[in-house]
Amino acid sequence: MTSESDLAKRLHDDAPPETSKTASPARALLAETVTINRTAQELYDFWRDPANLAGVMENIDAIEVIDRDRSRWTVKAPAGRTVGWESLITQDEPGRAITWQSGPDADVANSGRIEFKEAGARGTVVTATIAYDPPGGTIGQFIAKLFQREPRIQTRRDLRRFKQLMETGEIATAARTRKQLEEEQV
Amino acid sequence: MRALTWHGKHDVRVDTVDDPEILNPRDAIIRITATAICGSDLHLYDGYIPTMKAGDILGHEFMGEVVEVGARSTLQHGQKVVVPFTISCGSCYHCGKHQYSACDNGNPADNQDIGRELYGQPMSGLFGYSHMTGGYAGGQAEYVRVPFSDVGPIVIPDGVEDEKVLFLSDILPTGWMAAENAQIEPGDTVAVWGCGPVGLFAVQSAFLMGAERVIAIDHFPRRLELARRFGAEAINFEETRTYEALMEMTGGIGPDAVIDAVGLEAHGFFVDNVVDQIKASMFLGTDRTHSIRQAILACRKGGRVSMPAVYGGFVDKFPLGAFMEKGLTLKTGQTHVQHFMPGLLNAIVEGKIDTTFLISHRMALEDAPKGYKMFHDNQNEVTKVVLKTDLAMAAE
Ligand SMILES: NC(=O)c1ccc[n+]([C@@H]2O[C@H](COP(=O)([O-])OP(=O)(O)OC[C@H]3O[C@@H](n4cnc5c(N)ncnc54)[C@H](O)[C@@H]3O)[C@@H](O)[C@H]2O)c1
Ligand SMILES: [Zn+2]
Ligand SMILES: [Zn+2]
């Protein structure tokens, strides 16, 4: 995931590589960071059970837990279709980080890592890094369509919902009626 | 239920819409008894605020009776509450610092994108104030859904009239925070631009915080008269050259602190104002900023600038040089209402602060469109319109 230009850039500053203006890694890479006013252990525990994630992520049809490290993801796609993949936890660092990768039969190949770093009175700094096939290729275009928006924005919104749920016990909505809320969640 | 809805510039109507429901565990449903039209609502009425949608329910100053609560609300059925206009969770880092209007969680996740683009970080949700601040339905209605009802609404003791406490929802804490942001020291002279509700409460608060003199600036005689009643000296900017007058009145030093309580709707035939107005009407994206420019020029060297007035976008000809060279300090922001409510409620109950002097008109909710037009067209007479759900509609 690190290209020559990433390395060159690091000689000049200390910013995370995915914020580089010039890096062109082999796979599209995005990272989003949010600070959550909870302990790293609490946040890790929530994230370690994939069944919890359907509530904070958009466009999820179902997440079935297969065993402790494997889960089957079904995601809504345009025109009422769905796409899916098996997700495998490849590295588990309790209270600190989780790394995953999609299985060989995935409709959309993807991999990612979520890290939880204690930040004192501010809570925990949570960074999600997600790699997927670069935009432009057919799969990339498909992903853009699939998420109906830029994956970065999608990820940012998912992290905000995660933060809301962990900090407040609920996910904020401006809906006034149950009907409006359901329309929002489609 | 009936609710005041926005349909475009100078077009608000009372429509029948679906009643609100409890959607989250910390929600409560309030039956509105009294709600007010705010100077900030005029920015919506005049079409200055982007991200409004036809049918949006307005109103962010309201109070009423608890009629339904979610599982985690701490309110009880039948309690009388005043609701802060800022929707804040009480549990994020910013709420922990009592910076409630900077709450990370009050604004729904998807609506935070705009704030991030425009301001760098999204702000809290607000009731009835465009989709950038959440798109929440407001309280100029019969009922309202109040999220985070365990941290926002303040319970009002029995026997205290609505009119005495309604303004805890916004303008009283806003005027108070404006004075606090002016960091007043005993013996100070404070100048306040704008004698609307916010400016008038800032005048009252400044005296309570130890200001020796307060100079109030407006062009509406009735509003200036209200400022005078609290002991302020008045400048009518239509009759007087404000900067020159301030210099003469302060021995050439300038006021120690200046408060801009005007904002986007700055009136007056000043060259910079007219240019701002033309650009704003063509959506060329500048705010009308005459009052803050003048406040910065008049302020004494090393003085403090407090800006409760609302600005939304970019400004032209902001006197950054004067600001820097004179070593001024600027404090501003949407009010951290929850932080100020308990102390101010006590002050009202103890009779230290009067709020009812402000109310010039009481109307039925059904008459709200008339109320908007009057408040917009006749600011001299109309200082504050309170809408009540138990009043009958006025005869034509
Ligand atoms: N910071 C917050 O959280 C917060 C909360 C409420 C209101 N506000 C803002 O505070 C401001 C005042 O609110 P309000 O309800 O008192 O509004 P208002 O419209 O009733 O009052 C504004 C007053 O300013 C006067 N004025 C206009 N141009 C002037 C000028 N050039 N010099 C001096 N005075 C001038 C007007 O005559 C009017 O009396 C608005 O911008 C409003 O949006 C901010
Ligand atoms: Zn207001
Ligand atoms: Zn908060």
Short mmCIF file of N, CA and C and ligand atoms in Angstrom, two decimals, chain B residues 89-92 95 103-104, ligand 3:
data_model
loop_
_atom_site.label_atom_id
_atom_site.label_comp_id
_atom_site.label_asym_id
_atom_site.label_seq_id
_atom_site.Cartn_x
_atom_site.Cartn_y
_atom_site.Cartn_z
N CYS B 89 -25.86 16.69 22.77
CA CYS B 89 -25.98 15.34 23.34
C CYS B 89 -25.62 15.27 24.81
N GLY B 90 -24.78 16.20 25.28
CA GLY B 90 -24.38 16.17 26.68
C GLY B 90 -23.26 15.20 26.99
N SER B 91 -22.84 14.39 26.01
CA SER B 91 -21.83 13.38 26.35
C SER B 91 -20.59 13.41 25.47
N CYS B 92 -20.52 14.30 24.48
CA CYS B 92 -19.31 14.35 23.65
C CYS B 92 -18.28 15.26 24.32
N CYS B 95 -19.54 18.96 24.56
CA CYS B 95 -20.57 19.13 25.60
C CYS B 95 -19.92 19.06 26.98
N CYS B 103 -21.58 20.80 19.83
CA CYS B 103 -21.79 19.36 20.03
C CYS B 103 -21.52 18.56 18.75
N ASP B 104 -20.81 17.45 18.92
CA ASP B 104 -20.48 16.59 17.77
C ASP B 104 -21.66 15.76 17.28
ZN ZN C 3 -22.43 16.73 22.50
#
